[in-house]
Amino acid sequence: MKLRKVLALALAGTMVFSLAACGGSGDTAKEDSGSESTESGDAAEEGSNESASSGDVELSVSIWDNNQEPGLKQIMEDFTAKTGIKVKISVVKWDEYWTMLEAGAQGGSLPDVFWMHSNESERYMSNDMLLDLTDKIAESSEIDPANYPEDIWGLYTYGDKYYAVPKDVDTIALWYNKTMFDEAGLEYPTADWTWDDFGEAAKKLTKEDGSQYGMAVRNDNNQAGYYNMVYDNGGTIISDDKTKSGWDDPKTIEAMQQLEGWIKDGLMPSIETMSENGEDVLFQSGKVAMVLQGSWMLAAYRDNEYTAANCDVVELPKNAATGRRASIYNGLGWAAAASGEHTEEAWKLIEYLGSKEAQTRQAELGVTMSAYTGTSDAWAKSANFNLQAYLNMMDDMIIRPYSKSTVTWENENNEIMKSVYTGEKSMEDACKEMAAQMNEKLAEEAQ
């Protein structure tokens, strides 16, 4: 890679990701990190179709969600048994993951295989850091782009070339505490709920002494939170041609003012409390009654004793005026380092992870919804929650708003949003400020 590109990559990488990005919205997923090996020495002998050299290879794989690690380890073990190629998974904290990749990019030591996200994909693709998979996909009997959502392929395509294989697809739904609803004498949320119903229930579930709140919607919970409300109301975050912000659209402002009303009514913990604790932590500790969460949070709630016993999930509320119930969706991609020492083995792993077999396995293990068409039905049956709600949200999906510099304008917007939570600015003023700074970034992209 040219030095100019390396420096540009390193400088741009100083920005920190939005917490609401796919697979990283929960503090449970971010707080605990570790490194585990998925090795099978005996399997190396079984991989009779592989060369002896492949049997000696151990691929490094990096992800950021420890909730998904157990299921992915099992899938990696299946791969090792088939090929003899060993795999070592490292889980890196969400807000340290991109710093790790930046260091690897500068030092030429990126992991062999790693997760890629829409916020960062174009920067890595345009700087030649990701292995070009175009020809490999064309020759593959396992990977056919027609079997995955077109929008997700679009996230990992640059210059008509593919640089990642879709890992998953996610939608958003409403989690609620059944015990708290029972104690308040309220009926559980249904698919007929509107955002007005959501707010009214939150009022009845909020206790004056601050021991319990009706909801939690953090300032940076955009994909899983207020972005959905914006599109329900006919607003937008970014224009289709990615040249103009939609934050100053009257419909966008109107939707966000509903959130402002909930903040002013004290229906959620303070911004200080929510900054220290993720919505998932507050929900798991019985502090809040309702949270808006992505499908990637299943493992966290399934494996938590409290939420497993007291909570369930339902479709998002819809807009009372428009009747729309949209879900912002996204999907991670499995990518490989262009400069890796084991690119052929890395491709074999990516090809397997994207195959119908592995995607079905991912769904059955409850890791997350899979990108391969039709495989997520198994995911909906993987836990004792109403996970069909997430599949139903696929009826009206909008790809997560993005551009070349998503991470920069989105992080700045998250900071501006804090001023609404503290009462320093009105939502209307904040929305207009977000639009202005975002338009500056988009104009720079066009240069």
Coordinates of C-alpha atoms in Angstrom, one line a residue:
M1 CA 0.0 0.0 0.0
K2 CA 1.2 3.5 -0.7
L3 CA 2.4 5.5 2.3
R4 CA -0.2 8.2 1.7
K5 CA -3.0 5.7 1.9
V6 CA -1.6 4.2 5.1
L7 CA -1.4 7.6 6.8
A8 CA -4.9 8.5 5.6
L9 CA -6.2 5.2 7.0
A10 CA -4.5 5.7 10.4
L11 CA -5.7 9.3 10.8
A12 CA -9.3 8.5 9.9
G13 CA -9.2 5.5 12.3
T14 CA -8.9 7.8 15.3
M15 CA -12.7 8.1 15.3
V16 CA -14.6 5.8 17.6
F17 CA -17.5 3.7 16.4
S18 CA -21.2 4.4 17.2
L19 CA -22.3 1.9 19.9
A20 CA -25.4 1.1 17.9
A21 CA -23.6 -0.6 15.1
C22 CA -24.5 -4.1 14.3
G23 CA -23.2 -6.6 16.8
G24 CA -21.9 -3.9 19.1
S25 CA -24.8 -2.2 20.7
G26 CA -24.7 -4.0 24.0
D27 CA -22.2 -3.2 26.7
T28 CA -22.2 -6.9 27.6
A29 CA -20.7 -7.5 24.2
K30 CA -18.1 -4.8 24.7
E31 CA -17.1 -5.0 28.3
D32 CA -15.8 -8.6 28.3
S33 CA -13.1 -9.6 25.9
G34 CA -10.7 -12.5 25.6
S35 CA -9.0 -14.8 23.3
E36 CA -10.0 -18.4 22.7
S37 CA -8.6 -21.0 20.4
T38 CA -10.6 -23.3 18.2
E39 CA -8.2 -26.1 17.5
S40 CA -8.5 -29.7 16.5
G41 CA -5.3 -31.5 16.1
D42 CA -7.0 -34.8 15.2
A43 CA -9.0 -33.0 12.6
A44 CA -5.9 -32.1 10.7
E45 CA -5.4 -35.8 9.8
E46 CA -9.0 -36.0 8.7
G47 CA -8.7 -33.2 6.2
S48 CA -7.5 -35.6 3.5
N49 CA -8.5 -33.2 0.7
E50 CA -6.1 -30.5 2.0
S51 CA -2.4 -30.2 1.4
A52 CA 0.0 -31.0 4.2
S53 CA 0.9 -27.3 4.5
S54 CA -2.8 -26.4 5.1
G55 CA -2.9 -28.8 8.0
D56 CA -0.1 -26.8 9.6
V57 CA -1.9 -23.4 9.2
E58 CA -3.6 -21.7 12.1
L59 CA -5.8 -18.8 10.9
S60 CA -6.3 -15.8 13.2
V61 CA -9.9 -14.5 13.3
S62 CA -11.0 -11.3 15.1
I63 CA -14.5 -10.4 16.1
W64 CA -15.9 -7.9 18.6
D65 CA -18.9 -9.6 20.2
N66 CA -18.2 -12.1 23.0
N67 CA -21.8 -13.2 23.0
Q68 CA -21.4 -14.7 19.5
E69 CA -18.1 -16.4 20.3
P70 CA -19.4 -19.7 21.7
G71 CA -21.5 -20.5 18.7
L72 CA -18.9 -19.3 16.2
K73 CA -16.3 -21.5 17.9
Q74 CA -18.5 -24.5 17.2
I75 CA -18.7 -23.5 13.5
M76 CA -15.0 -23.0 13.3
E77 CA -14.5 -26.5 14.8
D78 CA -16.7 -27.9 12.0
F79 CA -14.5 -26.1 9.5
T80 CA -11.3 -27.6 11.1
A81 CA -12.8 -31.0 11.0
K82 CA -13.5 -30.7 7.3
T83 CA -10.3 -29.1 6.2
G84 CA -7.6 -29.6 8.9
I85 CA -7.1 -25.8 9.0
K86 CA -7.0 -24.6 12.6
V87 CA -8.6 -21.4 13.7
K88 CA -7.9 -19.1 16.7
I89 CA -10.7 -16.6 17.5
S90 CA -9.8 -13.4 19.3
V91 CA -12.6 -11.2 20.8
V92 CA -11.6 -7.6 21.0
K93 CA -13.7 -5.0 22.8
W94 CA -15.9 -3.0 20.5
D95 CA -14.2 0.3 21.0
E96 CA -10.8 -1.2 20.7
Y97 CA -11.4 -3.3 17.6
W98 CA -10.8 -0.6 15.0
T99 CA -7.7 0.6 16.9
M100 CA -6.4 -2.9 16.6
L101 CA -7.1 -3.1 12.9
E102 CA -5.5 0.3 12.4
A103 CA -2.3 -0.9 14.2
G104 CA -2.4 -4.0 12.0
A105 CA -2.8 -2.0 8.9
Q106 CA 0.2 0.1 9.7
G107 CA 2.3 -2.8 10.8
G108 CA 1.2 -5.2 8.1
S109 CA -0.1 -7.7 10.6
L110 CA -3.9 -7.7 10.2
P111 CA -5.8 -10.8 11.3
D112 CA -6.2 -13.4 8.6
V113 CA -10.0 -13.1 8.7
F114 CA -12.1 -10.5 10.5
W115 CA -15.5 -8.8 10.7
M116 CA -16.1 -5.8 8.5
H117 CA -18.8 -3.2 9.1
S118 CA -20.6 -0.8 6.7
N119 CA -19.3 2.3 8.6
E120 CA -15.7 1.4 7.8
S121 CA -15.8 -0.9 4.8
E122 CA -15.2 1.7 2.0
R123 CA -12.2 3.1 3.8
Y124 CA -10.6 -0.3 4.0
M125 CA -11.6 -1.4 0.5
S126 CA -10.4 1.8 -1.1
N127 CA -7.1 1.5 0.6
D128 CA -6.4 -2.0 -0.7
M129 CA -6.4 -3.5 2.8
L130 CA -9.0 -6.2 2.1
L131 CA -8.5 -9.3 -0.1
D132 CA -10.3 -9.0 -3.4
L133 CA -12.8 -12.0 -3.4
T134 CA -14.4 -11.3 -6.8
D135 CA -12.9 -14.1 -8.8
K136 CA -13.1 -16.5 -5.9
I137 CA -16.8 -15.9 -5.5
A138 CA -17.3 -16.3 -9.2
E139 CA -15.7 -19.7 -9.1
S140 CA -17.3 -20.9 -5.8
S141 CA -20.0 -23.6 -5.7
E142 CA -20.9 -22.3 -2.2
I143 CA -21.3 -18.6 -2.6
D144 CA -23.8 -17.1 -5.0
P145 CA -24.6 -13.4 -4.5
A146 CA -28.2 -14.1 -5.4
N147 CA -28.7 -16.0 -2.1
Y148 CA -28.0 -12.9 0.1
P149 CA -29.6 -9.4 0.4
E150 CA -28.4 -7.2 -2.4
D151 CA -28.0 -4.2 0.0
I152 CA -25.6 -6.1 2.2
W153 CA -23.5 -7.0 -0.9
G154 CA -23.5 -3.3 -1.7
L155 CA -21.8 -2.5 1.6
Y156 CA -18.8 -4.7 0.7
T157 CA -18.5 -3.9 -3.0
Y158 CA -16.1 -1.3 -4.3
G159 CA -15.3 -0.6 -7.9
D160 CA -17.5 -3.6 -8.9
K161 CA -15.4 -5.9 -6.8
Y162 CA -16.4 -7.9 -3.7
Y163 CA -14.3 -7.6 -0.6
A164 CA -16.4 -9.5 2.0
V165 CA -19.0 -12.3 2.2
P166 CA -22.2 -11.4 4.1
K167 CA -22.2 -12.9 7.6
D168 CA -25.6 -12.0 8.9
V169 CA -28.6 -9.7 8.6
D170 CA -30.2 -7.9 11.5
T171 CA -33.5 -6.3 12.3
I172 CA -34.8 -4.3 15.3
A173 CA -37.5 -5.2 17.8
L174 CA -38.8 -4.2 21.3
W175 CA -37.8 -6.1 24.4
Y176 CA -40.0 -5.8 27.4
N177 CA -40.0 -7.0 31.0
K178 CA -43.1 -9.2 31.6
T179 CA -42.8 -9.1 35.3
M180 CA -42.8 -5.3 35.4
F181 CA -45.8 -5.2 33.1
D182 CA -47.6 -7.6 35.4
E183 CA -46.8 -5.6 38.5
A184 CA -48.1 -2.5 36.8
G185 CA -51.3 -4.2 35.7
L186 CA -50.5 -3.5 32.0
E187 CA -51.1 -5.8 29.0
Y188 CA -48.0 -6.8 27.2
P189 CA -46.9 -4.9 24.0
T190 CA -48.4 -6.3 20.8
A191 CA -47.7 -5.8 17.1
D192 CA -50.5 -3.3 17.0
W193 CA -48.7 -0.9 19.3
T194 CA -47.8 2.6 18.1
W195 CA -45.0 4.8 19.4
D196 CA -47.7 6.7 21.3
D197 CA -48.6 3.4 23.1
F198 CA -44.9 2.9 23.8
G199 CA -44.6 6.3 25.5
E200 CA -47.8 5.9 27.5
A201 CA -46.8 2.5 28.8
A202 CA -43.4 3.9 29.8
K203 CA -45.0 6.6 31.9
K204 CA -46.9 3.9 33.9
L205 CA -43.8 1.8 34.3
T206 CA -41.6 4.7 35.5
K207 CA -41.4 5.0 39.3
E208 CA -41.0 8.4 40.9
D209 CA -38.3 7.3 43.3
G210 CA -36.0 6.5 40.3
S211 CA -35.8 2.8 41.1
Q212 CA -37.4 1.9 37.7
Y213 CA -37.8 3.5 34.3
G214 CA -40.1 2.7 31.5
M215 CA -37.5 2.8 28.8
A216 CA -33.9 3.4 27.9
V217 CA -32.9 5.0 24.5
R218 CA -29.3 6.2 24.5
N219 CA -28.1 9.2 22.5
D220 CA -26.0 6.8 20.3
N221 CA -28.7 4.2 19.9
N222 CA -29.4 5.1 16.3
Q223 CA -29.8 1.9 14.3
A224 CA -31.7 0.1 17.0
G225 CA -33.4 3.2 18.3
Y226 CA -34.5 6.5 16.8
Y227 CA -33.5 5.9 13.2
N228 CA -36.5 3.6 13.0
M229 CA -38.8 6.3 14.3
V230 CA -37.5 8.8 11.8
Y231 CA -38.3 6.5 8.8
D232 CA -41.6 5.5 10.2
N233 CA -42.6 9.2 10.2
G234 CA -41.5 9.8 6.6
G235 CA -38.2 11.4 7.5
T236 CA -34.7 10.4 6.5
I237 CA -31.1 10.5 7.7
I238 CA -29.3 10.7 4.4
S239 CA -30.5 11.2 0.8
D240 CA -30.5 8.3 -1.6
D241 CA -27.5 9.7 -3.5
K242 CA -25.7 10.3 -0.2
T243 CA -25.1 14.0 -0.9
K244 CA -27.4 15.5 1.7
S245 CA -28.4 15.0 5.3
G246 CA -32.0 14.5 6.2
W247 CA -31.7 15.7 9.8
D248 CA -33.2 19.0 9.0
D249 CA -36.2 17.5 7.3
P250 CA -39.4 18.5 9.2
K251 CA -40.6 14.9 9.3
T252 CA -37.3 13.9 10.8
I253 CA -37.4 16.6 13.4
E254 CA -41.0 15.8 14.2
A255 CA -40.1 12.1 14.9
M256 CA -37.2 13.1 17.1
Q257 CA -39.3 15.5 19.1
Q258 CA -41.3 12.5 20.3
L259 CA -38.1 11.2 21.8
E260 CA -37.4 14.6 23.3
G261 CA -40.8 14.4 25.0
W262 CA -39.9 11.1 26.6
I263 CA -36.6 12.6 27.8
K264 CA -38.3 15.6 29.4
D265 CA -40.9 13.4 31.0
G266 CA -38.1 11.5 32.8
L267 CA -39.1 8.1 31.3
M268 CA -35.5 7.0 31.1
P269 CA -32.4 7.1 33.2
S270 CA -30.1 10.2 33.0
I271 CA -27.6 10.5 30.2
E272 CA -24.9 10.0 32.8
T273 CA -26.4 6.7 33.9
M274 CA -26.9 5.5 30.4
S275 CA -23.4 6.5 29.4
E276 CA -22.0 4.4 32.2
N277 CA -24.3 1.4 31.5
G278 CA -25.5 0.1 28.2
E279 CA -29.2 -0.4 27.7
D280 CA -28.7 -4.1 27.9
V281 CA -27.1 -3.8 31.3
L282 CA -29.9 -1.7 32.6
F283 CA -32.5 -4.1 31.2
Q284 CA -30.7 -7.2 32.6
S285 CA -30.5 -5.6 36.0
G286 CA -34.2 -4.8 36.1
K287 CA -33.7 -1.0 36.0
V288 CA -35.7 -0.4 32.8
A289 CA -38.9 -2.0 31.5
M290 CA -38.4 -1.7 27.7
V291 CA -35.4 -1.4 25.3
L292 CA -35.1 -1.3 21.5
Q293 CA -32.5 -3.8 20.5
G294 CA -31.1 -5.5 17.4
S295 CA -31.3 -9.2 16.7
W296 CA -27.6 -9.6 17.5
M297 CA -28.5 -9.2 21.2
L298 CA -30.2 -12.6 21.5
A299 CA -27.3 -14.5 23.0
A300 CA -26.9 -11.8 25.7
Y301 CA -30.6 -12.1 26.8
R302 CA -30.9 -15.8 26.3
D303 CA -27.8 -16.5 28.5
N304 CA -28.8 -14.0 31.2
E305 CA -30.8 -15.7 34.0
Y306 CA -32.9 -12.6 34.7
T307 CA -33.9 -11.7 31.2
A308 CA -34.5 -15.4 30.3
A309 CA -37.0 -15.7 33.1
N310 CA -38.7 -12.3 32.9
C311 CA -38.5 -10.9 29.4
D312 CA -39.7 -11.3 25.9
V313 CA -39.7 -9.5 22.5
V314 CA -42.2 -8.1 20.1
E315 CA -42.2 -6.2 16.9
L316 CA -41.4 -2.5 17.0
P317 CA -44.2 0.0 17.5
K318 CA -45.5 1.7 14.3
N319 CA -46.2 5.3 13.6
A320 CA -49.8 6.3 14.5
A321 CA -50.1 8.7 11.6
T322 CA -48.4 6.8 8.7
G323 CA -49.0 3.3 9.9
R324 CA -45.5 2.4 8.9
R325 CA -43.3 0.0 11.0
A326 CA -39.8 0.1 9.4
S327 CA -36.7 -1.6 10.6
I328 CA -33.2 -0.3 10.0
Y329 CA -31.1 -3.3 9.0
N330 CA -27.4 -4.0 8.5
G331 CA -25.1 -7.0 8.0
L332 CA -21.6 -7.7 8.9
G333 CA -19.2 -9.2 6.4
W334 CA -16.4 -11.8 6.7
A335 CA -13.2 -10.2 5.2
A336 CA -9.6 -11.2 4.8
A337 CA -6.4 -9.3 4.9
A338 CA -5.0 -8.6 1.4
S339 CA -1.5 -8.9 2.9
G340 CA -2.1 -12.1 4.8
E341 CA 0.3 -15.0 4.6
H342 CA -2.5 -17.5 4.3
T343 CA -5.0 -15.9 1.9
E344 CA -6.0 -19.2 0.2
E345 CA -6.8 -20.8 3.6
A346 CA -8.5 -17.6 4.7
W347 CA -10.7 -17.7 1.6
K348 CA -11.6 -21.3 2.4
L349 CA -12.8 -20.3 5.8
I350 CA -14.8 -17.3 4.5
E351 CA -16.3 -19.5 1.8
Y352 CA -17.4 -22.0 4.5
L353 CA -18.7 -19.3 6.8
G354 CA -20.9 -17.9 4.0
S355 CA -22.1 -21.3 2.9
K356 CA -25.7 -22.5 3.4
E357 CA -24.4 -25.2 5.8
A358 CA -22.6 -22.8 8.1
Q359 CA -25.2 -20.1 7.8
T360 CA -27.9 -22.6 8.9
R361 CA -25.7 -23.7 11.7
Q362 CA -25.2 -20.1 12.8
A363 CA -28.9 -19.7 13.0
E364 CA -29.6 -23.0 14.8
L365 CA -27.0 -22.1 17.4
G366 CA -28.8 -18.8 18.0
V367 CA -25.6 -16.8 17.2
T368 CA -27.6 -14.3 15.1
M369 CA -29.8 -14.1 12.1
S370 CA -28.0 -15.4 9.0
A371 CA -27.6 -13.6 5.7
Y372 CA -28.2 -16.6 3.5
T373 CA -31.8 -16.5 2.3
G374 CA -34.2 -18.8 4.3
T375 CA -31.8 -19.8 7.0
S376 CA -33.1 -17.5 9.7
D377 CA -36.2 -19.5 10.3
A378 CA -34.0 -21.8 12.3
W379 CA -32.8 -18.9 14.4
A380 CA -36.3 -18.0 15.3
K381 CA -36.7 -21.4 17.0
S382 CA -33.3 -21.3 18.8
A383 CA -34.5 -19.7 22.1
N384 CA -37.7 -19.4 24.2
F385 CA -38.5 -15.9 23.1
N386 CA -40.9 -14.6 20.4
L387 CA -38.0 -14.3 17.9
Q388 CA -40.5 -14.4 15.0
A389 CA -40.9 -10.7 15.8
Y390 CA -37.5 -10.1 14.3
L391 CA -38.3 -12.0 11.1
N392 CA -41.6 -10.1 10.8
M393 CA -39.6 -6.9 10.9
M394 CA -38.0 -8.0 7.6
D395 CA -41.3 -7.0 5.8
D396 CA -40.1 -3.3 5.7
M397 CA -36.4 -2.9 5.9
I398 CA -34.2 0.1 5.3
I399 CA -30.4 -0.4 5.0
R400 CA -28.5 1.4 7.8
P401 CA -27.7 5.0 6.6
Y402 CA -24.1 5.2 5.5
S403 CA -21.7 7.1 3.2
K404 CA -17.9 7.1 2.8
S405 CA -17.4 8.9 6.1
T406 CA -20.2 7.5 8.2
V407 CA -18.1 7.1 11.3
T408 CA -17.1 10.7 11.4
W409 CA -20.5 12.4 10.9
E410 CA -22.3 9.8 13.0
N411 CA -20.0 10.1 16.0
E412 CA -20.3 13.9 15.9
N413 CA -24.1 13.6 15.8
N414 CA -24.0 11.3 18.8
E415 CA -22.2 14.0 20.7
I416 CA -24.7 16.7 19.6
M417 CA -27.5 14.5 20.7
K418 CA -26.2 14.5 24.3
S419 CA -27.1 18.2 24.6
V420 CA -30.7 17.3 24.1
Y421 CA -30.6 14.7 27.0
T422 CA -29.0 17.3 29.3
G423 CA -31.5 20.0 28.3
E424 CA -28.9 22.3 26.8
K425 CA -30.5 22.3 23.4
S426 CA -33.9 21.7 21.9
M427 CA -34.3 18.7 19.6
E428 CA -35.0 21.0 16.7
D429 CA -31.8 23.0 17.2
A430 CA -29.8 19.8 17.6
C431 CA -31.3 18.3 14.4
K432 CA -30.4 21.3 12.4
E433 CA -26.8 21.4 13.9
M434 CA -26.5 17.7 13.0
A435 CA -27.6 18.4 9.5
A436 CA -25.1 21.2 9.0
Q437 CA -22.1 19.3 10.2
M438 CA -23.1 16.2 8.3
N439 CA -23.6 18.2 5.1
E440 CA -20.0 19.5 5.5
K441 CA -18.7 15.9 5.7
L442 CA -20.8 14.8 2.7
A443 CA -19.5 17.8 0.6
E444 CA -15.9 16.8 1.5
E445 CA -16.7 13.3 0.3
A446 CA -17.6 14.6 -3.1
Q447 CA -14.3 16.5 -3.6

